Coordinates of C-alpha atoms in Angstrom, one line a residue:
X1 CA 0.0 0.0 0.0
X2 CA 1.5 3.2 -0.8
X3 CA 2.2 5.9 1.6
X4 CA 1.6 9.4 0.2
X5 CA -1.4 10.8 -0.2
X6 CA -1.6 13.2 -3.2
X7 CA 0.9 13.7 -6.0
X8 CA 3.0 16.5 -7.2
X9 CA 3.2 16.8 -11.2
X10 CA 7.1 17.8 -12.6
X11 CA 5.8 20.8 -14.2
X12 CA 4.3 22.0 -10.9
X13 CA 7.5 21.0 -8.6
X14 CA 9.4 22.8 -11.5
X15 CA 7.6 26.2 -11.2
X16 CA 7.6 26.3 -7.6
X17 CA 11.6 25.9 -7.5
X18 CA 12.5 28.1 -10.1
X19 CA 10.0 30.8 -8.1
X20 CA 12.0 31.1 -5.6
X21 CA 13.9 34.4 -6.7
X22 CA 17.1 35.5 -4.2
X23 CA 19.8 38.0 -4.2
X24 CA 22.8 36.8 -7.1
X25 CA 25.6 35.5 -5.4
X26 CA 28.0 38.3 -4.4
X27 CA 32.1 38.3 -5.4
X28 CA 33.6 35.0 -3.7
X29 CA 30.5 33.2 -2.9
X30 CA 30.5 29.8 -3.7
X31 CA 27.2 28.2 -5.1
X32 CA 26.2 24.8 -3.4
X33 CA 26.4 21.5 -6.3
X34 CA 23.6 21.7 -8.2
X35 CA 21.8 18.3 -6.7
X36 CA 22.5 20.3 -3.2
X37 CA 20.3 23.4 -4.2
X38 CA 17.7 21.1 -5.7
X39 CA 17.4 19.0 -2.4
X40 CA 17.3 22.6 -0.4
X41 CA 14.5 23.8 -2.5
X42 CA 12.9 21.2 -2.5
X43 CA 13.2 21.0 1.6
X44 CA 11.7 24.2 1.6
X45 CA 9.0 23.6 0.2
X46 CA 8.0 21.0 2.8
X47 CA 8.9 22.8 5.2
X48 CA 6.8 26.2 3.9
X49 CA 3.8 23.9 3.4
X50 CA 3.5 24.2 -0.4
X51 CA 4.3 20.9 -0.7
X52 CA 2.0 19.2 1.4
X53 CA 4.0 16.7 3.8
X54 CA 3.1 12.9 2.2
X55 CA 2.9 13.7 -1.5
X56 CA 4.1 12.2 -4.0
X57 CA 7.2 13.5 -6.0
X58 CA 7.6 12.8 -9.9
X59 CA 10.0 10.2 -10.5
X60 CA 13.6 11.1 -11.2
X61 CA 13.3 11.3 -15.4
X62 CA 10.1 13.1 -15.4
X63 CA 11.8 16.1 -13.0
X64 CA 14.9 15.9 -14.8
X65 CA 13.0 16.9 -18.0
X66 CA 11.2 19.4 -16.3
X67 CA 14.3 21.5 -14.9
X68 CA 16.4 20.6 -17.7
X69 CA 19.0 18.7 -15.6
X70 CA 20.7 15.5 -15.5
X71 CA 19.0 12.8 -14.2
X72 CA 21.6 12.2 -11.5
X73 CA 21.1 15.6 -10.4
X74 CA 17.9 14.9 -9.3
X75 CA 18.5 11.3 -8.4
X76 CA 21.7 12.8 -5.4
X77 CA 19.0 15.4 -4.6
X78 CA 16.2 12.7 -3.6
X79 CA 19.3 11.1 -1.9
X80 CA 20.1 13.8 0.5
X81 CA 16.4 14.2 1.3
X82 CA 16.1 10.8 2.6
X83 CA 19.0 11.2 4.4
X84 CA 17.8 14.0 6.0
X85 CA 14.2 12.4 6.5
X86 CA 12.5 14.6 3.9
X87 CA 11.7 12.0 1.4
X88 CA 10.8 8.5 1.8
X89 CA 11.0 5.8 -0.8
X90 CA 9.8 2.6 -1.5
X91 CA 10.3 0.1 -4.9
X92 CA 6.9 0.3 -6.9
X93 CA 5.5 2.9 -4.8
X94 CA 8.0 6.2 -5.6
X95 CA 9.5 8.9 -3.1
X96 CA 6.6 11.2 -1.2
X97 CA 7.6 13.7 0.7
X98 CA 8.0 13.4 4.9
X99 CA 9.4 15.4 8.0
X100 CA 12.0 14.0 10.2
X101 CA 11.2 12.6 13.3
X102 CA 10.4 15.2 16.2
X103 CA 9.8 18.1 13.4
X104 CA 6.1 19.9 13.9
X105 CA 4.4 19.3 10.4
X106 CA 4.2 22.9 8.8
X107 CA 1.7 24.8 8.4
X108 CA -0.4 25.2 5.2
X109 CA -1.9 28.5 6.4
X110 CA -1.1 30.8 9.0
X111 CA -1.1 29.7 12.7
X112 CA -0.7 31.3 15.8
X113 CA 2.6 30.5 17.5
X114 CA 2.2 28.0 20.5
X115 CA 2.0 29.8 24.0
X116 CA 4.9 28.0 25.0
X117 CA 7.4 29.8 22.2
X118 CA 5.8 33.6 22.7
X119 CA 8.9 34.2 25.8
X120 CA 11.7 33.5 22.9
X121 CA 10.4 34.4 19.3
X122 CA 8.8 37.6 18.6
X123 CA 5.4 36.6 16.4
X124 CA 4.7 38.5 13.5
X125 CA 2.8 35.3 11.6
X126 CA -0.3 36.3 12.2
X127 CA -2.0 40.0 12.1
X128 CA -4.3 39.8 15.4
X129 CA -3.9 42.1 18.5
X130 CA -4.4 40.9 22.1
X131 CA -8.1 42.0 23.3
X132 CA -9.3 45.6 23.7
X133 CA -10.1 45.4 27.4
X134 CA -12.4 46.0 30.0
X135 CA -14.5 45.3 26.8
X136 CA -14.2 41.6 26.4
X137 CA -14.9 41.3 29.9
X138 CA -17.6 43.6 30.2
X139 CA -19.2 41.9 26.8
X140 CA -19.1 38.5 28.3
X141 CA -21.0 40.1 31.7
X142 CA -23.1 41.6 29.2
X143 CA -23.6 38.0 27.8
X144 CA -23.7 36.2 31.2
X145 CA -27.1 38.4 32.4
X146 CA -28.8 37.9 29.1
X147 CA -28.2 34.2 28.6
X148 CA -31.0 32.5 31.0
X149 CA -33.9 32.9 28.5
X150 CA -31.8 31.3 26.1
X151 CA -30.3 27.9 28.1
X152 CA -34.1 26.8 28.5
X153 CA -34.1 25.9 24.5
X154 CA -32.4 23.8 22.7
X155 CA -29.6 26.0 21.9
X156 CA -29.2 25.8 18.0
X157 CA -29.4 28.9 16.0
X158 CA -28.2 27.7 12.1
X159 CA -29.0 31.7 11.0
X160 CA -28.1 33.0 14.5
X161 CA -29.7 34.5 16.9
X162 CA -32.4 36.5 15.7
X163 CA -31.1 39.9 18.0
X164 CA -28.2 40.0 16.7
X165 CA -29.0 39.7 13.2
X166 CA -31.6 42.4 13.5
X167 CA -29.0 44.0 15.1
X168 CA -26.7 43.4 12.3
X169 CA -29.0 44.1 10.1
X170 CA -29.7 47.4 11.5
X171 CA -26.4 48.4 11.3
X172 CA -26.0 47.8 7.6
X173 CA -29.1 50.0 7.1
X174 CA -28.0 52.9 8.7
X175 CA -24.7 52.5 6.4
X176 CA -27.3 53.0 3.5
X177 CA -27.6 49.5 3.0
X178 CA -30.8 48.7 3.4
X179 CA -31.0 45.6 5.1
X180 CA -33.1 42.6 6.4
X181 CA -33.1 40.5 9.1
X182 CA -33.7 37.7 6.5
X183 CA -30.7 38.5 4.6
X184 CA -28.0 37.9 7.1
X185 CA -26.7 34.3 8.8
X186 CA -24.4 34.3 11.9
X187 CA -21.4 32.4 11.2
X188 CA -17.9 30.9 13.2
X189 CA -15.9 33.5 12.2
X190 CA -15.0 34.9 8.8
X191 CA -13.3 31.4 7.7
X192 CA -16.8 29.6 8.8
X193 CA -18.3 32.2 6.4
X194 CA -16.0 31.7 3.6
X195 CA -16.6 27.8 4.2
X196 CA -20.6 27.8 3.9
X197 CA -19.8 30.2 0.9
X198 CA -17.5 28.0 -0.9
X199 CA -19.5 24.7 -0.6
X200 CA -22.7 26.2 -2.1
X201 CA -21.3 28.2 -4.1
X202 CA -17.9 26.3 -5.8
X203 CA -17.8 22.5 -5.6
X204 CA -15.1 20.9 -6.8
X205 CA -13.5 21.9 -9.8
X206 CA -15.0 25.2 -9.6
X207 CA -13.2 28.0 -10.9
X208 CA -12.8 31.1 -7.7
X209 CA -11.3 34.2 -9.5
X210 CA -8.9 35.8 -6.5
X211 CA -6.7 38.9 -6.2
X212 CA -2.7 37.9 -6.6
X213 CA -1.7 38.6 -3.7
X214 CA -4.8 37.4 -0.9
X215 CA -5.3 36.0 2.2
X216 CA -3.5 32.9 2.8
X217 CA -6.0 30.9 4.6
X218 CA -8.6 31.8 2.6
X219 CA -6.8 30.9 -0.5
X220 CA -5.7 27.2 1.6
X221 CA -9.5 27.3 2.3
X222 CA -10.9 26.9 -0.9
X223 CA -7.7 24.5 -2.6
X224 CA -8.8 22.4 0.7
X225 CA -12.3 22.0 -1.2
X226 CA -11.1 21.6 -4.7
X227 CA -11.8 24.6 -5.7
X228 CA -9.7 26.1 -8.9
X229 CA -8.2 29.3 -8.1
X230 CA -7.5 32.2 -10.7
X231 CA -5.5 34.6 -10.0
X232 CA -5.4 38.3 -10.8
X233 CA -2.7 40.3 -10.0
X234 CA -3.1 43.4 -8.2
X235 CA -2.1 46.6 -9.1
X236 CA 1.6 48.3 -8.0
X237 CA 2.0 49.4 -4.5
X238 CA -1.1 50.6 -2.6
X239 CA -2.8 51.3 -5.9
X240 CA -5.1 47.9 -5.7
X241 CA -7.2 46.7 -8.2
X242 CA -6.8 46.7 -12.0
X243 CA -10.5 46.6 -12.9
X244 CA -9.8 46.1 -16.9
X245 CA -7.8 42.9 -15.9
X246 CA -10.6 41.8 -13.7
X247 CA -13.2 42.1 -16.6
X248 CA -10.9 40.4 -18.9
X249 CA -10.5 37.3 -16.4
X250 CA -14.1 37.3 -15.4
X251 CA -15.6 37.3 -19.1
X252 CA -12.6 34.4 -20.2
X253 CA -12.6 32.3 -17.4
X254 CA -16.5 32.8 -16.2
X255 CA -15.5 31.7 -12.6
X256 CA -18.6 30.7 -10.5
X257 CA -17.3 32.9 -7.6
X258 CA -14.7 36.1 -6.9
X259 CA -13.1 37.1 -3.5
X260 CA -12.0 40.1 -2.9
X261 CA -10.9 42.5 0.5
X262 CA -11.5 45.8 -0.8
X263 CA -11.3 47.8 2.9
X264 CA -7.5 47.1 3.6
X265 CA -6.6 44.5 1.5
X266 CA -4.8 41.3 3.1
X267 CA -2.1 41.2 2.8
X268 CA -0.9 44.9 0.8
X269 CA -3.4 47.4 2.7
X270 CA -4.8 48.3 -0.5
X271 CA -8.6 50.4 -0.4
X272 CA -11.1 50.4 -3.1
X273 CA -12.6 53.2 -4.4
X274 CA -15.7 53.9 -5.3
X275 CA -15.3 53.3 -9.0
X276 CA -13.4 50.4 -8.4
X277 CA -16.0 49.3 -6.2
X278 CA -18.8 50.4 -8.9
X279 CA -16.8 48.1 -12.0
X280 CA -15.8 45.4 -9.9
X281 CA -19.8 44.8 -8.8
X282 CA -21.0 45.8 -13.0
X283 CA -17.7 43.5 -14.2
X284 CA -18.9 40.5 -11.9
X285 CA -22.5 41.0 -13.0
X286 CA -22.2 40.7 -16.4
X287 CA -19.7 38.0 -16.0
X288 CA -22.6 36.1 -14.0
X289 CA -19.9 35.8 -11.6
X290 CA -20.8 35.6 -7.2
X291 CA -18.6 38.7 -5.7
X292 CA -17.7 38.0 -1.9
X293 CA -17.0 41.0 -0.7
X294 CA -14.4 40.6 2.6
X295 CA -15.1 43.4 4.9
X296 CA -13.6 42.4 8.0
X297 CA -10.8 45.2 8.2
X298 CA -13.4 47.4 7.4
X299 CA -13.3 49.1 10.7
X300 CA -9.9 49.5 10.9
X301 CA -9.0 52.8 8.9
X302 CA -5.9 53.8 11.0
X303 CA -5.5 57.6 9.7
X304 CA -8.4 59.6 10.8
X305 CA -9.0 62.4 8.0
X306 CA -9.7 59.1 5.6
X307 CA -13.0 59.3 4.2
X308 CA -14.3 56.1 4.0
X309 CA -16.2 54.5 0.2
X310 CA -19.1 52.8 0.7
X311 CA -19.6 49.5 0.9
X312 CA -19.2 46.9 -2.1
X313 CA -22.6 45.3 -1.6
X314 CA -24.5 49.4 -1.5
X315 CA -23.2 49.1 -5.7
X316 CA -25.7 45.7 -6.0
X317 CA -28.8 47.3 -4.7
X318 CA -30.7 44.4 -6.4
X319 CA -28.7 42.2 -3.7
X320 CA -28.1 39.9 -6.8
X321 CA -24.4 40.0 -7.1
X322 CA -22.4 40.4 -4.0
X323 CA -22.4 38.7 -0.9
X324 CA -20.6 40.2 1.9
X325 CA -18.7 38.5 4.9
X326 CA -17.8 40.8 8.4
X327 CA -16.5 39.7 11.6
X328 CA -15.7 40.5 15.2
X329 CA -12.4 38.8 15.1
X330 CA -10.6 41.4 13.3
X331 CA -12.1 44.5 14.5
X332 CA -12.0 43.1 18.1
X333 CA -10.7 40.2 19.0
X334 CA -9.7 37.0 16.8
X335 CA -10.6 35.0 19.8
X336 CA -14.2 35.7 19.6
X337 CA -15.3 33.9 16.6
X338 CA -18.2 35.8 15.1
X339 CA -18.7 36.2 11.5
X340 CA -21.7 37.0 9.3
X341 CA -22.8 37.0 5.9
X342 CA -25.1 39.7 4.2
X343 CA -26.9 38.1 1.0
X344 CA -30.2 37.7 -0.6
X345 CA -32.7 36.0 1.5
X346 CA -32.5 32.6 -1.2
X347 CA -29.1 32.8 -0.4
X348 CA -28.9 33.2 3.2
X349 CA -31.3 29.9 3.6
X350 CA -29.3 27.9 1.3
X351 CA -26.9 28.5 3.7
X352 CA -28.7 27.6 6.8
X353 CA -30.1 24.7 5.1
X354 CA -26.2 23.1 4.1
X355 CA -25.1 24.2 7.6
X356 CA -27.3 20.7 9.1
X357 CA -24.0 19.0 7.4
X358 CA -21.5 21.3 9.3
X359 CA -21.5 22.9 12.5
X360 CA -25.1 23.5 13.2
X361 CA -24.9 26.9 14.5
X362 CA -22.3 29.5 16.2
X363 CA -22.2 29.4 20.1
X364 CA -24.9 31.3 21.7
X365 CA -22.7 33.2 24.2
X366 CA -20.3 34.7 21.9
X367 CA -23.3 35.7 20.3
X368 CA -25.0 37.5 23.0
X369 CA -21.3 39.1 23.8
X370 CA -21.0 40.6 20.5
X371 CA -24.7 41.7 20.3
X372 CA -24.1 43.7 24.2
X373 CA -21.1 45.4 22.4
X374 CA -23.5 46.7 19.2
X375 CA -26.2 47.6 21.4
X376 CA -24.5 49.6 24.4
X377 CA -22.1 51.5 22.2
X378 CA -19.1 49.1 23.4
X379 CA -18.4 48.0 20.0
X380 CA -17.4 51.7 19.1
X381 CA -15.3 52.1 21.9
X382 CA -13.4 49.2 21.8
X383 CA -12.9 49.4 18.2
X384 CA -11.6 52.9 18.5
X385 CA -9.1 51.6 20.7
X386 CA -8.0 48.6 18.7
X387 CA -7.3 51.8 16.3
X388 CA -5.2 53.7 18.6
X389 CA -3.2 50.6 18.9
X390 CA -2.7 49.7 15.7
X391 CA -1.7 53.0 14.6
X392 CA 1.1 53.2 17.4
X393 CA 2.4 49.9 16.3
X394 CA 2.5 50.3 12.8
X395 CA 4.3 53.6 12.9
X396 CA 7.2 52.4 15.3
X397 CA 7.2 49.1 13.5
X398 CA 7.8 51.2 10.0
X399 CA 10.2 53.6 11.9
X400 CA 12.3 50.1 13.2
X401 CA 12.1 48.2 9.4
X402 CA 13.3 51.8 7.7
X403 CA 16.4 52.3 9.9
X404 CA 17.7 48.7 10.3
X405 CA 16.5 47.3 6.2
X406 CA 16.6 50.5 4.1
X407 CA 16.7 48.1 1.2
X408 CA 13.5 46.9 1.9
X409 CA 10.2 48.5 0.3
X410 CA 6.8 49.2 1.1
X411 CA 3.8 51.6 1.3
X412 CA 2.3 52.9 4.1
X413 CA -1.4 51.8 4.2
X414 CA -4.1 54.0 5.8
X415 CA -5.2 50.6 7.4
X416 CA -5.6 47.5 8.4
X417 CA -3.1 45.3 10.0
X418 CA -0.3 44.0 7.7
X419 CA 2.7 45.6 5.4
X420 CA 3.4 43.7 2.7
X421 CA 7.0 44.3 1.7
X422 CA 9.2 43.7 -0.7
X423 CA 13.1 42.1 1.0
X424 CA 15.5 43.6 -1.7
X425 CA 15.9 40.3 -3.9
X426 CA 16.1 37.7 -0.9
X427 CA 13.9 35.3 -0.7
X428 CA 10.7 35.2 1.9
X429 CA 10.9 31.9 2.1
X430 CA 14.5 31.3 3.1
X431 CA 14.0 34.7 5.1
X432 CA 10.7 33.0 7.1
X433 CA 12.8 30.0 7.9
X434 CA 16.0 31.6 9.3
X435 CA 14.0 33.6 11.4
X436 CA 12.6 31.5 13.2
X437 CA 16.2 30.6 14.0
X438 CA 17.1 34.1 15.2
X439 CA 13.4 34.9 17.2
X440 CA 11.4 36.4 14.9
X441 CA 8.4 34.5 13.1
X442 CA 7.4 36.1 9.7
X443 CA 5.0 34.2 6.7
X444 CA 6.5 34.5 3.4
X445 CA 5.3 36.0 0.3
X446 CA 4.3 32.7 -1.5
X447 CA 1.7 31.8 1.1
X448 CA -0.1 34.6 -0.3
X449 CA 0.0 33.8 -4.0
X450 CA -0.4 31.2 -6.2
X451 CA 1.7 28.8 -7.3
X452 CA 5.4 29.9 -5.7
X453 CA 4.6 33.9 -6.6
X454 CA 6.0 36.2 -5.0
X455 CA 8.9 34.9 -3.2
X456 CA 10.7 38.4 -2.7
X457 CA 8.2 39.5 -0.5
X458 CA 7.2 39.3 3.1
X459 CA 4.0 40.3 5.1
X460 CA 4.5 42.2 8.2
X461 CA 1.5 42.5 10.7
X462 CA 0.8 45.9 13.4
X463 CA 1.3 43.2 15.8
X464 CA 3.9 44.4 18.2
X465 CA 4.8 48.2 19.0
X466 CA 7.2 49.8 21.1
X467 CA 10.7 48.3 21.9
X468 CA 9.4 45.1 20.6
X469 CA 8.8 46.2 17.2
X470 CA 12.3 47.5 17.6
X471 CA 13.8 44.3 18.3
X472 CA 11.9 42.5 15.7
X473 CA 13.3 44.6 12.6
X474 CA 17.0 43.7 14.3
X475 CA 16.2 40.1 14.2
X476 CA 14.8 40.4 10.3
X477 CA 18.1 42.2 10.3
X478 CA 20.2 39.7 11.2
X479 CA 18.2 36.7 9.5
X480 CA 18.5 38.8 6.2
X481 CA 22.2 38.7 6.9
X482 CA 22.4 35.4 7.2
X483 CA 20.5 34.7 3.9
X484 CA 22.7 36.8 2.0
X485 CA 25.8 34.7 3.3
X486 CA 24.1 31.9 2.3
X487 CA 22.9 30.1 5.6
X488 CA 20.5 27.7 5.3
X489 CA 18.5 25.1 8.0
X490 CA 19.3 21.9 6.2
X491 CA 22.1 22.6 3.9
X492 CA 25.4 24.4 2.7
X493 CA 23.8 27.6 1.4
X494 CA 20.2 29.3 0.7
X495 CA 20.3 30.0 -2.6
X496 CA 17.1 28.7 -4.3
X497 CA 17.2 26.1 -7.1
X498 CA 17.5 27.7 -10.6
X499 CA 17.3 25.7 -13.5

């Protein structure tokens, strides 16, 4: 019985090596053997997540072909893998891919680093702030006092509970969005949104058109449930989305659905305007294409003379278009998983009726914790303090990466939570895993693309202010040092594989 689970074609393994882009090798530096860079690429890949641990790798003619190498080139490559307990092998089965004994498997996505590792590595993997308190505590209170009606039922709300999404509801119409109770459905979280969304939405096989960059999860998400992504690559800097190039891809490719975060882009910071906003919604509707509409940095305008567009879904006032996702966890807290979605009423009880086959409903105290903060003015409060602090820590954090990586680029955004930035030819990759060595976590640009693109960049979250922030950009510092002298975790040097 074989061991691996899925399979990795040679043309694939060959674009994702040859993406990964670094700084030339300077006067005197030596350049590992050629099977040596090919078994370090290839490790990092595993190691990155893009190749999933337990796949299969093409057999050593097929990849040969494919980089336009010697066969023996790749076959000492899989050698030193197996060595190193990256590959396993087995006659009749092939070589799949595996992590030493001991090794955590790596992460497809972004995680949050264990609570055990925050004393010795600064984390700047994933863009969440601790909670805006007293108002968590005084939300949960909030939620304590109002839950006895509600533990003498059942306890299962697939739409929500019907406060809070007339509360919801409310609040999109005083946006100048008139909305209906019957057109929004409480959800885990913004992923638990994107979930339901996806399943009705793009079954297998389905084409989802997405901006190049995106989130990473939500992009891990939907491979996860075989959907095909498209990309479409954004626009230069902070200046978004290329609506001509979206038409074009939406009229060719006629994808069922299209993600985009238009308030403060994941991962570049990037805002929609109006008329983006306005073509976007007219390019997806005469595509017949489903526009999600991520809003859950929505809140989170950091520069206070910024006037604010409205909404993507107030451009589809038939409701026929867009769906739109929010969530607490951004705005507030990422530990309290509340989402929603905001969609025609057909759509919002297909929904309901597919969530029987998931997770039934979203807990009712969470619920009632986020409805006290709408209702009592908490929500504002807090969130203009998750503002305050955002703002602090992303202008000491682009103070610290300015004075210690002046080779380094990046725009400012007028929200959000992340940088995106470009590392001066090195690669993110080798960059993410020599940090960790040094005591600064950081995701790579490939997590946020598709198919190994953009390896020269990295994504910075307002994560960490103050002296911290400080000591992070010292400890980028030094593990961008040590990529440019050609340190690497498992072999001689980190230069990428080029064929």
């Amino acid at each position: 019985m074989a061991q691996w689970t899925s399979a990795v074609g040679a043309a694939q393994l060959a674009r994702l090596l040859t993406s990964q882009q670094d700084r030339p090798a300077g006067p005197g530096s030596k350049r590992p053997p050629a099977y040596r860079a090919l078994a370090d690429g290839i490790r990092l890949l595993v190691l990155e997540g893009r190749v999933p641990v337990a796949a299969r790798l093409p057999a050593e003619r097929e990849l040969a072909l494919a980089l336009s190498v010697s066969r023996t080139t790749v076959a000492a490559a899989y050698e030193a893998l197996r060595s190193e307990g990256f590959l396993e092998s087995r006659r009749g089965a092939g070589s799949w891919t595996a992590v030493p004994a001991g090794n955590p498997l790596p992460a497809r996505g972004l995680e949050p680093l264990p609570p055990e590792a925050l004393g010795s590595v600064i984390d700047l993997g994933t863009a969440a702030l601790p909670a805006p308190e007293p108002w968590l505590t005084r939300a949960v209170q909030g939620a304590l006092e109002e839950l006895p009606p509600y533990a003498h039922t059942h306890g299962d709300y697939p739409a929500g509970l019907p406060a809070l999404r007339s509360m919801i509801a409310d609040r999109y119409t005083q946006r100048g969005i008139p909305t209906m109770p019957e057109q929004i459905m409480v959800t885990t979280g913004a992923m638990g949104a994107m979930d339901a969304i996806c399943h009705l939405f793009a079954g297998r096989g389905e084409r989802i058109a997405v901006e190049s960059p995106s989130y990473a999860n939500i992009l891990q998400l939907m491979r996860e449930a075989g959907a095909r992504l498209v990309p479409v690559a954004m626009a230069g800097g902070l200046a978004g989305w290329d609506v001509d190039r979206w038409r074009q891809v939406l009229r060719e490719a006629a994808p069922r659905l299209a993600y985009v975060v238009a308030d403060f882009h994941n991962p570049t910071g990037a805002l929609a305007d109006e008329d983006q906003r306005r073509r976007l919604v007219d390019s997806a509707r005469s595509a017949g294409t489903v526009l999600v509409a991520d809003e859950t940095m929505s809140e989170l305008w950091l520069d206070p003379d910024l006037d604010m567009p409205r909404a993507v879904c107030a451009f589809d006032p038939a409701g026929s278009t867009v769906i739109t996702v929010g969530s607490a966890s951004k705005a507030f807290w990422a530990g309290m998983r509340i989402g929603w979605v905001r969609a025609a009423p057909d759509v919002i009880r297909s929904l309901v009726a597919a969530r029987a086959y998931a997770d039934l409903g979203t807990p009712v105290l969470e619920q009632l914790a986020v409805n006290w903060l709408f209702g009592t003015g908490g929500w504002e409060q807090a969130v203009d303090l998750r503002r305050a602090q955002a703002r602090e820590n992303r202008d000491a954090l682009v103070t610290a990466v300015r004075r210690e990586l002046p080779e380094w680029e990046f725009e400012v955004p007028q929200g959000g939570l992340t940088l995106w930035v470009r590392t001066g030819g090195l690669s993110g990759s080798r960059l993410a895993e020599v940090g960790e060595r040094v005591g600064v976590r950081v995701p790579s640009g490939p997590r946020f693309g598709v198919d190994g693109a953009f390896e020269g960049y990295v994504r910075l979250p307002f994560t960490v202010g103050g002296a911290v922030a400080e000591e992070a950009a010292v400890r980028l510092a030094a593990a961008a040092r040590l990529v440019e002298s050609g340190v690497s975790g498992g072999g001689d040097a980190a230069r990428p594989f080029v064929a």
